[in-house]
mmCIF file of C-alpha atoms in Angstrom:
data_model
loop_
_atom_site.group_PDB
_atom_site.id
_atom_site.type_symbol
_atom_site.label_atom_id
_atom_site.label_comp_id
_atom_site.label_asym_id
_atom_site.label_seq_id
_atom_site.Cartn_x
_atom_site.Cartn_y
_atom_site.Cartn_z
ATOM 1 C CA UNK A 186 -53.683 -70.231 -15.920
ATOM 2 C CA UNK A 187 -52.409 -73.049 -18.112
ATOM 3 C CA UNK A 188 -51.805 -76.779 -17.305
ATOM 4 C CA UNK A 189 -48.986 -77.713 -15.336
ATOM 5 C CA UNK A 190 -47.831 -79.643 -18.083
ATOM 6 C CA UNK A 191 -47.655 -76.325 -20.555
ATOM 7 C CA UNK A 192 -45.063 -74.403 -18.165
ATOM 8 C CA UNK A 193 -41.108 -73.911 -19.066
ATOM 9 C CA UNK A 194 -39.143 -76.715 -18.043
ATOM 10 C CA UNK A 195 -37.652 -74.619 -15.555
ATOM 11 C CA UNK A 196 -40.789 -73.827 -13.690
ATOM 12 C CA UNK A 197 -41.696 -77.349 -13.703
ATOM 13 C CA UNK A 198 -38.551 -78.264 -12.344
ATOM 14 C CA UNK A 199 -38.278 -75.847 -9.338
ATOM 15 C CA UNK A 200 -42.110 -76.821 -8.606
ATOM 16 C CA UNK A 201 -40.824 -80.330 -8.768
ATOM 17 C CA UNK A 202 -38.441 -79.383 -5.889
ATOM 18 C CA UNK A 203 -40.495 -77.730 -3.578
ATOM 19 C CA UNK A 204 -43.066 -80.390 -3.961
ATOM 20 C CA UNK A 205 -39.864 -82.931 -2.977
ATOM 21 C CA UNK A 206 -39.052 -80.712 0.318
ATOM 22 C CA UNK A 207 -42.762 -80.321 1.208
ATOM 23 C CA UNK A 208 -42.952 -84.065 1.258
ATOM 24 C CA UNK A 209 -39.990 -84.664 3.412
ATOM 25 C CA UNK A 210 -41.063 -81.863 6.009
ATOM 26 C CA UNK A 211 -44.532 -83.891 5.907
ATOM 27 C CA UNK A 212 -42.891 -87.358 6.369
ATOM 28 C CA UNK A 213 -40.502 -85.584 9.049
ATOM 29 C CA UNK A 214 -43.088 -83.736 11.046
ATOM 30 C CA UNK A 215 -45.965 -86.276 10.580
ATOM 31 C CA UNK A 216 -48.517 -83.898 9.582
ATOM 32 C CA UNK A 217 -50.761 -85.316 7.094
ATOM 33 C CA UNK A 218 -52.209 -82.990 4.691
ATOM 34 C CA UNK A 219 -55.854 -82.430 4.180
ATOM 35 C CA UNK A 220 -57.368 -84.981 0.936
ATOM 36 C CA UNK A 221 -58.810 -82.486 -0.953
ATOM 37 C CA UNK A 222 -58.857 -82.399 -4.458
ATOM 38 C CA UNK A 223 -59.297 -78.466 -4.617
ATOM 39 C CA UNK A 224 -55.983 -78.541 -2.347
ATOM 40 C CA UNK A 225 -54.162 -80.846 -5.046
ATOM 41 C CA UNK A 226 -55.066 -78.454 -7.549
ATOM 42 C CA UNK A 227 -54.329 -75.255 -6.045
ATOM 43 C CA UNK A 228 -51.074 -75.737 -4.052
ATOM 44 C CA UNK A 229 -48.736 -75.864 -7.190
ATOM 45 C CA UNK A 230 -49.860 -72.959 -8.738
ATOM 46 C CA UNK A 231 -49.347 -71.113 -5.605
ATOM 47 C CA UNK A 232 -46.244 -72.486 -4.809
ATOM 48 C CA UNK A 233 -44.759 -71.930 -8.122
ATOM 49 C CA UNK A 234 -45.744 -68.709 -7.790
ATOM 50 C CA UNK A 235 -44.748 -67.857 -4.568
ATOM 51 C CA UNK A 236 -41.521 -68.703 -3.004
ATOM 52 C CA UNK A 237 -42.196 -66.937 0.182
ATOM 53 C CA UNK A 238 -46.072 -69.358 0.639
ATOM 54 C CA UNK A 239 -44.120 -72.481 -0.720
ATOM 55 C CA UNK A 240 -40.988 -72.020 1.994
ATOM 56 C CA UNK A 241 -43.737 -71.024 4.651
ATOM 57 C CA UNK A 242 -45.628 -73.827 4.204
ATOM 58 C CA UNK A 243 -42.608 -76.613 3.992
ATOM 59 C CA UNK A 244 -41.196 -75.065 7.242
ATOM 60 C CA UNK A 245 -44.017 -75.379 8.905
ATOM 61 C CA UNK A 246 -46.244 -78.014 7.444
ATOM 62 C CA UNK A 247 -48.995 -78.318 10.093
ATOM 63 C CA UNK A 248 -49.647 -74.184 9.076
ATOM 64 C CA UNK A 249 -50.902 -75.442 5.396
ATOM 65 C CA UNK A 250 -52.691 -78.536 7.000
ATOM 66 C CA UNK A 251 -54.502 -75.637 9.502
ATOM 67 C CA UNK A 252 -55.328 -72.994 7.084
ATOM 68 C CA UNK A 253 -56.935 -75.601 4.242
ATOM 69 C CA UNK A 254 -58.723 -76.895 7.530
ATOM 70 C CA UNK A 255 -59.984 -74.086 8.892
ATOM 71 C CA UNK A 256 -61.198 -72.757 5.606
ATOM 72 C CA UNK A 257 -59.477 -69.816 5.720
ATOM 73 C CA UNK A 258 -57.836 -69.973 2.377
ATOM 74 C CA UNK A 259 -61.577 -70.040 0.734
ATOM 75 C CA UNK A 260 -63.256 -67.297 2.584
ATOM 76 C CA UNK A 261 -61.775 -64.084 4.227
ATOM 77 C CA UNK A 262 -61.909 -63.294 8.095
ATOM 78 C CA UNK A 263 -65.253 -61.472 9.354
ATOM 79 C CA UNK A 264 -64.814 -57.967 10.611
ATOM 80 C CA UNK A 265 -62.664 -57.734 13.442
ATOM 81 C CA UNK A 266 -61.881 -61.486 13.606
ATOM 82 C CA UNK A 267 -57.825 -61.104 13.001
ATOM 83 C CA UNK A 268 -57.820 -58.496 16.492
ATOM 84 C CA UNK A 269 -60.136 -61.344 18.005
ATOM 85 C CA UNK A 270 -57.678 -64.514 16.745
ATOM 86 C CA UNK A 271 -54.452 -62.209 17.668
ATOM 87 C CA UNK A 272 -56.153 -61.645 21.169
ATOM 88 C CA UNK A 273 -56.573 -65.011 21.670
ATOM 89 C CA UNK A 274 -52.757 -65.674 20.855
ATOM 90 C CA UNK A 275 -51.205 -63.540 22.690
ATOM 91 C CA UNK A 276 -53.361 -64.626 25.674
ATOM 92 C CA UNK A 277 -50.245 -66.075 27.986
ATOM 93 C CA UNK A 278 -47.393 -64.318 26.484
ATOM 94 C CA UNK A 279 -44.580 -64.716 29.039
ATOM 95 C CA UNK A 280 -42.556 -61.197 27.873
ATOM 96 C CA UNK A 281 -41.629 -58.753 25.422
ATOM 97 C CA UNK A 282 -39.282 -60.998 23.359
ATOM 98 C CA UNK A 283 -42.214 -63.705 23.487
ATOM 99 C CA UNK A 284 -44.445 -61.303 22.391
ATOM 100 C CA UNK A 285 -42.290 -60.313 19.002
ATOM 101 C CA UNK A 286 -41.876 -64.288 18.326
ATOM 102 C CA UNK A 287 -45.856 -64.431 18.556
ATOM 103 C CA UNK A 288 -46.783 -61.622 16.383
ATOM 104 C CA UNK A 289 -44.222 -62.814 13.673
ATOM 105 C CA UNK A 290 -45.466 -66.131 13.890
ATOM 106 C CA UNK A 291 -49.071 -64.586 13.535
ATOM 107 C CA UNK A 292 -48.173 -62.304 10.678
ATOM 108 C CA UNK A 293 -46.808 -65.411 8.472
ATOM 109 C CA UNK A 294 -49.442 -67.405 8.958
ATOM 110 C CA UNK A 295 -52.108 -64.455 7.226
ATOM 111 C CA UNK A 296 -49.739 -63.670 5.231
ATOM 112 C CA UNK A 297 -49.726 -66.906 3.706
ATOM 113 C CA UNK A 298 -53.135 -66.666 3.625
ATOM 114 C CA UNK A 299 -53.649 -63.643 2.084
ATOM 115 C CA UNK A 300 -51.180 -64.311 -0.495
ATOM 116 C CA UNK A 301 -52.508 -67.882 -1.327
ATOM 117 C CA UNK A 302 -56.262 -65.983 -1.999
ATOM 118 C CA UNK A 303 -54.522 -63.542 -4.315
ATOM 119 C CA UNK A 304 -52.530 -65.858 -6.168
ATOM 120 C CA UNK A 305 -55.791 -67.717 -6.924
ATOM 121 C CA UNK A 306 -57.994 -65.289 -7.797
ATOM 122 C CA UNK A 307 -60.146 -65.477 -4.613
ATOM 123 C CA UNK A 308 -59.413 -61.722 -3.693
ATOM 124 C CA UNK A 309 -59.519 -58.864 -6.022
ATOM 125 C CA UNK A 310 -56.405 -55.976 -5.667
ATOM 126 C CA UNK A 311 -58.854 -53.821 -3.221
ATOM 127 C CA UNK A 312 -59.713 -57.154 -0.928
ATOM 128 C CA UNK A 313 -56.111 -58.103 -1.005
ATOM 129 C CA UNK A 314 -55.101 -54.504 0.270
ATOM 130 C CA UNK A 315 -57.959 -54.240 3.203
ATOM 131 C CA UNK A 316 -56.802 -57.625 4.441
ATOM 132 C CA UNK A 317 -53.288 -56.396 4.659
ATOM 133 C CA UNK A 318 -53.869 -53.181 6.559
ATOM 134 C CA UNK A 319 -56.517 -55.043 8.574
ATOM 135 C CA UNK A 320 -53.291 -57.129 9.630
ATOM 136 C CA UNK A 321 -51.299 -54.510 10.127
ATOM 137 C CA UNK A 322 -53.730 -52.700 12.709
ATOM 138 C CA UNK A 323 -54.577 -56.331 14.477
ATOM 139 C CA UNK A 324 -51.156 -56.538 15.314
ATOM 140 C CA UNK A 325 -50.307 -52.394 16.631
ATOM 141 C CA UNK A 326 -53.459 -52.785 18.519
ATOM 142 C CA UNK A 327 -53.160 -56.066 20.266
ATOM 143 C CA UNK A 328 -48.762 -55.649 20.743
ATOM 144 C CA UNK A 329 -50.287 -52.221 22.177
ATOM 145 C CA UNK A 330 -52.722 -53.704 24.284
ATOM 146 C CA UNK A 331 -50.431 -56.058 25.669
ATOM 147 C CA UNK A 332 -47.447 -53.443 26.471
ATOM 148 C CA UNK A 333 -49.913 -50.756 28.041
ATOM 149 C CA UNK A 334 -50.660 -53.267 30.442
ATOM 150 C CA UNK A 335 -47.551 -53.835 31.516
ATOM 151 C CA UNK A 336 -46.019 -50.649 31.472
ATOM 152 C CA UNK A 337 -48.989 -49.707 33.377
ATOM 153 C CA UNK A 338 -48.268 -52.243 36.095
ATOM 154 C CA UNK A 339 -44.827 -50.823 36.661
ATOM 155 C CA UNK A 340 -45.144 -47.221 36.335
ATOM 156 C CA UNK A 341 -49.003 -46.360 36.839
ATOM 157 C CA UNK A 342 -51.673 -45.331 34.804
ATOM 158 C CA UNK A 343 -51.580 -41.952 33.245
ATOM 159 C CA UNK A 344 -54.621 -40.188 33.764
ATOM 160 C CA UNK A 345 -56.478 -37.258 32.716
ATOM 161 C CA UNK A 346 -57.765 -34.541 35.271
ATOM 162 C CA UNK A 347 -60.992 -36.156 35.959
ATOM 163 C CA UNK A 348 -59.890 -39.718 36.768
ATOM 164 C CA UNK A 349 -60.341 -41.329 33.596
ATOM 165 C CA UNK A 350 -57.585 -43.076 31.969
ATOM 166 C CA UNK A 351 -55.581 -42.152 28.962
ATOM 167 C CA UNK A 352 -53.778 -44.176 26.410
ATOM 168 C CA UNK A 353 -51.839 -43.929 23.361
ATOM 169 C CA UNK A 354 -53.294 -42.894 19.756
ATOM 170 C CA UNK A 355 -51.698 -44.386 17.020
ATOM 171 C CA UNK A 356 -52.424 -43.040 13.635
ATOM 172 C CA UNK A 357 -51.826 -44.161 10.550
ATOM 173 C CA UNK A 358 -50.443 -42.459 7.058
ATOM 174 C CA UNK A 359 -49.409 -43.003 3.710
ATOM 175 C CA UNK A 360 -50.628 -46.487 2.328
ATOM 176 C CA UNK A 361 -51.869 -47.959 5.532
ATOM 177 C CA UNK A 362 -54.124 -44.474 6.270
ATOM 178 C CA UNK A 363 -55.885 -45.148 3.308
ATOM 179 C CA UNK A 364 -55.923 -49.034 3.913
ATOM 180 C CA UNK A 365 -54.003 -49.691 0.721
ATOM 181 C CA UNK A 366 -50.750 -51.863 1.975
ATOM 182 C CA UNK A 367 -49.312 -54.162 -0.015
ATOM 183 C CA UNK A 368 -46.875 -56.859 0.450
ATOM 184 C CA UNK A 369 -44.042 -54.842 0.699
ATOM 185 C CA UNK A 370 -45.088 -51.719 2.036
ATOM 186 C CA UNK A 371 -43.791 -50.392 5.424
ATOM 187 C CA UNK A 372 -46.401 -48.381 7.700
ATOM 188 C CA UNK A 373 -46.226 -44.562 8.167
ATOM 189 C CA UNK A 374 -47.388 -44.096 11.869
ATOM 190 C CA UNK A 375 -47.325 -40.658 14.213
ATOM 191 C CA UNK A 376 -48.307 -41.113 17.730
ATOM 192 C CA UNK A 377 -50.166 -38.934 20.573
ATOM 193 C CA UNK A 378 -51.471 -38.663 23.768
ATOM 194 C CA UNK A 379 -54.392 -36.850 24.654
ATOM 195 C CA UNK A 380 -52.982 -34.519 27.461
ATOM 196 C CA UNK A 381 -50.203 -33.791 29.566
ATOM 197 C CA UNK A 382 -50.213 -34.824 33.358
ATOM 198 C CA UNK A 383 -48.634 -37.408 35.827
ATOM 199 C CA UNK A 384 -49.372 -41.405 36.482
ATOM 200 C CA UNK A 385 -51.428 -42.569 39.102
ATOM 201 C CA UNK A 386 -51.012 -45.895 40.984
ATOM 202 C CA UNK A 387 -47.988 -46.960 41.132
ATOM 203 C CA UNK A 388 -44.868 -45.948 44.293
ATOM 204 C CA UNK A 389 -43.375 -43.654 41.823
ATOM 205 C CA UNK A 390 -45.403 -41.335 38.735
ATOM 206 C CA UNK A 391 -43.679 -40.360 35.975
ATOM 207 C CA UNK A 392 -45.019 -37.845 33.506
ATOM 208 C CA UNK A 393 -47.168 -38.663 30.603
ATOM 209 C CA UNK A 394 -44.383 -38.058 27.602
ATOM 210 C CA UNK A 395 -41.673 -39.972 29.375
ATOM 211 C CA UNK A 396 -44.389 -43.048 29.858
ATOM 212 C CA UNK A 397 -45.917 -43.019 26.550
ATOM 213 C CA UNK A 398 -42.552 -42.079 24.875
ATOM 214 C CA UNK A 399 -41.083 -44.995 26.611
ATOM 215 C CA UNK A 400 -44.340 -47.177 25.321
ATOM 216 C CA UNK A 401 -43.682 -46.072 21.569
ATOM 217 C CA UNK A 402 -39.934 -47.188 21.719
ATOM 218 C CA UNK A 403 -40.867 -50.694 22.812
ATOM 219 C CA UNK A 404 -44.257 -50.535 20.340
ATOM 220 C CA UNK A 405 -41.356 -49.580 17.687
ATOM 221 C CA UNK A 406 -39.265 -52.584 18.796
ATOM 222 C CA UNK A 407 -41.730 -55.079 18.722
ATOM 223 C CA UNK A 408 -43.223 -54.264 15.407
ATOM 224 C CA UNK A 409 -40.418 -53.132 13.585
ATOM 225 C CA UNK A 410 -36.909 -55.242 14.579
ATOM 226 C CA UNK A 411 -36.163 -58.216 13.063
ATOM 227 C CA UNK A 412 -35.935 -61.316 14.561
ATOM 228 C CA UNK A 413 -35.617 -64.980 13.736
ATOM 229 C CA UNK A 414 -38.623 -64.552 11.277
ATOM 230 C CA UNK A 415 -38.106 -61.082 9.958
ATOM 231 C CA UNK A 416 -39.716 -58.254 11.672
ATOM 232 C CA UNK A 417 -43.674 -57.683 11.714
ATOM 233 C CA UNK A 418 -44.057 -54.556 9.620
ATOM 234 C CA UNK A 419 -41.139 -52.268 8.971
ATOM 235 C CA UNK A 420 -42.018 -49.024 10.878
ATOM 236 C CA UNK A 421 -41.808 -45.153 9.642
ATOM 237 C CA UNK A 422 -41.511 -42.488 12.070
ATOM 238 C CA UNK A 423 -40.484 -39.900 9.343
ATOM 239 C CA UNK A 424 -43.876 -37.909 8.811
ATOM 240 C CA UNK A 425 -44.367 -37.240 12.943
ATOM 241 C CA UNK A 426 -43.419 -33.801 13.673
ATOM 242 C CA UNK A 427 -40.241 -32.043 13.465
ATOM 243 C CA UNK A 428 -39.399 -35.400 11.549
ATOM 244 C CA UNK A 429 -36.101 -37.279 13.355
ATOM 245 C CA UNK A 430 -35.289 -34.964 15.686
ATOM 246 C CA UNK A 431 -38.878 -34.460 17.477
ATOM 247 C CA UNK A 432 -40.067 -36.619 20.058
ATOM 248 C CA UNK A 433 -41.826 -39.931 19.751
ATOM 249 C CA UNK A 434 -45.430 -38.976 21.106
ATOM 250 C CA UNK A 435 -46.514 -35.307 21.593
ATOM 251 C CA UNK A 436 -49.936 -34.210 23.624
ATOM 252 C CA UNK A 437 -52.824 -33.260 21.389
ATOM 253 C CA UNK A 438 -52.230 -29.902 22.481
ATOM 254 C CA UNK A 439 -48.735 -29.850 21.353
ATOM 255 C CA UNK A 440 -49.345 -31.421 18.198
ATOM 256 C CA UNK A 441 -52.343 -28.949 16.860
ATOM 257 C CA UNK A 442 -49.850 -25.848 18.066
ATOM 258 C CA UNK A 443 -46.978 -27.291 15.913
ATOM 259 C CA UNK A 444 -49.372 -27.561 12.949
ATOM 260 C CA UNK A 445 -50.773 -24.408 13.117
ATOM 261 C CA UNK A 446 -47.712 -22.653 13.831
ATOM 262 C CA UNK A 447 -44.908 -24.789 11.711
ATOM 263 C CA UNK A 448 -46.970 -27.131 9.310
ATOM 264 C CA UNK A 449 -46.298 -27.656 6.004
ATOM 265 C CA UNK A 450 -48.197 -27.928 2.951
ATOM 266 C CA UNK A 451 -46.839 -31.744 2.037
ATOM 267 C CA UNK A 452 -48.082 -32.267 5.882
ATOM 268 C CA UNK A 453 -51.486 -31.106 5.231
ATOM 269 C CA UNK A 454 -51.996 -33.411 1.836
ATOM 270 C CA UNK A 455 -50.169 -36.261 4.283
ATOM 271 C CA UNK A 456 -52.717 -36.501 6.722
ATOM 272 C CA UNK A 457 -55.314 -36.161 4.252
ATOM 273 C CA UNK A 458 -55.063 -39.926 4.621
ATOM 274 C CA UNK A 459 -54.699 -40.006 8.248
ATOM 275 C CA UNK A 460 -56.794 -42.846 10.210
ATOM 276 C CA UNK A 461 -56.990 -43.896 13.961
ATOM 277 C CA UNK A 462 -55.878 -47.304 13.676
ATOM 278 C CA UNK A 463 -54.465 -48.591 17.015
ATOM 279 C CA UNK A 464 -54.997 -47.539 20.958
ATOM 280 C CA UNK A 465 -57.447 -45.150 22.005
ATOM 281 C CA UNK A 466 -59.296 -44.616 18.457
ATOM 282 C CA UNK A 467 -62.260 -42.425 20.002
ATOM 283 C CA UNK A 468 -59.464 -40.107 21.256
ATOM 284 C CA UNK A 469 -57.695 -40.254 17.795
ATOM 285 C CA UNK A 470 -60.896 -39.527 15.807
ATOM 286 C CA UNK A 471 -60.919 -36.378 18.530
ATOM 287 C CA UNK A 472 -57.518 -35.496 17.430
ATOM 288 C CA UNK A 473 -58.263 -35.795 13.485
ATOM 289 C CA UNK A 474 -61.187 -33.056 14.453
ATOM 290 C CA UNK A 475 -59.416 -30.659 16.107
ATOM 291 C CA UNK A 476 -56.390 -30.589 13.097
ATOM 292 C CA UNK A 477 -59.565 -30.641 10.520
ATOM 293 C CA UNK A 478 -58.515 -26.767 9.972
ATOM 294 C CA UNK A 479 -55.171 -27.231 9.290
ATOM 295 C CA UNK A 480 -55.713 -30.383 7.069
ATOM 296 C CA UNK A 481 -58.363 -28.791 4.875
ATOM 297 C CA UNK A 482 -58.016 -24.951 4.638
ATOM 298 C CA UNK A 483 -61.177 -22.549 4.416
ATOM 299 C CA UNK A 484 -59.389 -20.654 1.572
ATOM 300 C CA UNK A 485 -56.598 -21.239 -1.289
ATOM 301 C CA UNK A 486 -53.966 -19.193 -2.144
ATOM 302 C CA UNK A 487 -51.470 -19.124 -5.291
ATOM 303 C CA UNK A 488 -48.789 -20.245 -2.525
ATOM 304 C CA UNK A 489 -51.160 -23.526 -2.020
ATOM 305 C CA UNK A 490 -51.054 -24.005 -6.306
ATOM 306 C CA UNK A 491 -46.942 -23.402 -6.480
ATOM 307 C CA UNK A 492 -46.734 -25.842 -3.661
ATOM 308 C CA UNK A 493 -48.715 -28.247 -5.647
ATOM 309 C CA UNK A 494 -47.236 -27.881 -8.651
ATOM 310 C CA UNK A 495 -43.836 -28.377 -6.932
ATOM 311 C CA UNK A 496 -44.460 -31.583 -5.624
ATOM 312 C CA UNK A 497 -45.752 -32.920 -9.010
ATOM 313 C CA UNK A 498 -42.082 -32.359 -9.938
ATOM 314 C CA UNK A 499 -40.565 -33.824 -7.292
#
């Protein structure tokens, strides 16, 4: 990247700006920022570069201060350390609508993050991608986690036939199935329960669909509506069976029967990038078994070539 001092005038002079309101919102919030010449060197290149990292940052100075700190911004997370920090987070959450705030507030501070490692050539396109989706199944797991609970409080737990309890499977599709999300992407999710039945625990059951349908709508909510900082990930019901008009969550039972009976060929190549990602993942690896069959067909026919061929042209 060239000097600074190479740049158009009119890069220089909107860098010169943002460096102008980071300075205020420093002097305003009295958050002094890390000495570090590596810091000094780095933030106007990324800030030049990045309008969303340089408005994070001067709206919430003490969020730069933190991640230079921390070290975050020179070293990605371990494995399983975002589910781990989010965990921690959304330890006391109060509600639902203080739930949404906390996610959002989580998701701009690695998205910063992530951004600030691309723009400097810490991470490579496939790093950059795997931190992304790793964010996006952090939060669906833990905004999961945290709504199961409660849901489970007020209407029981559902329950399979030998006592043991169920919960949701989320899957993923599309870019976050095979962990390649981008900045912009939305996520392409179907969910399922592992088998029909009744609640247990609480003065009045319900059945199984109504409480996990019930679970996906708020899921859906608090990933996917915008709030005062955007929403978390835009969400994408679309690929789930019978598309708009089917049901939010279907039993495994009723999901393999709709495949085998009704599924078409863009469905199979669909969830040919189909992952677990959030929820009960053993049971979703169980599910991804038993629609093996459909997925990936013991024999070809010219039908599966036209087909194809035809989407090629679409």
């Amino acid at each position: 990247m060239p000097a600074i001092e190479l740049w158009p005038d009119i890069l220089k002079a909107d860098l010169e700006t943002k460096r102008e309101r980071l300075r205020q919102a420093l002097d305003e919030s009295g958050v002094p920022l890390p000495a570090d010449r590596d810091l000094e060197d780095q933030l106007p290149r990324v800030f030049a570069f990045s309008d969303f990292v340089a408005d994070s940052c001067i709206r919430d100075p003490l969020l730069l201060s933190q991640l230079w700190s921390s070290g975050d911004l020179r070293q990605p997370p371990a494995s399983g350390a975002l589910r781990e920090q989010l965990k921690s987070v959304l330890q006391d959450t109060n509600d639902i609508r203080d739930l949404a705030a906390r996610l959002r507030r989580f998701r701009r501070r690695e998205l910063v993050r992530i951004a600030w490692r691309d723009l400097m050539g810490s991470a490579d396109l496939a790093a950059t991608t795997s931190d992304l989706s790793d964010l996006a199944e952090a939060c669906l797991d833990q905004a999961l986690g945290w709504l199961y609970g409660r849901q489970c409080a007020e209407q029981g737990t559902p329950t399979a036939a030998d006592g043991t309890p169920m919960g949701l499977v989320v899957l993923a599709l599309g870019k976050l199935g095979a962990r390649e999300l981008n900045f912009s992407s939305d996520i392409d999710l179907i969910f399922a329960f592992p088998g029909e039945g009744e609640t247990r625990g609480a003065d009045r059951s319900v059945e199984h669909g109504e409480f996990f349908s019930r679970l996906c709508r708020q899921l859906i909510h608090v990933i996917g509506h915008p709030g005062g900082e955007g929403f978390v990930f835009r969400v994408d019901l679309r690929l789930r069976p019978f598309g708009d008009n089917g049901p939010l969550a279907l039993s495994f039972d009723a999901m393999e029967r709709y495949y085998q009976e009704q599924g078409r060929d863009w469905e199979r190549y669909a969830w040919i990038k189909a992952r677990a990602v959030a929820g009960d993942e053993h049971a979703g690896q169980a599910l991804l078994k038993r629609l093996h069959p459909f997925v990936y067909r013991r024999y070809l026919d010219f039908g599966a070539f036209e087909s194809l061929r035809a989407m090629k042209h679409m």
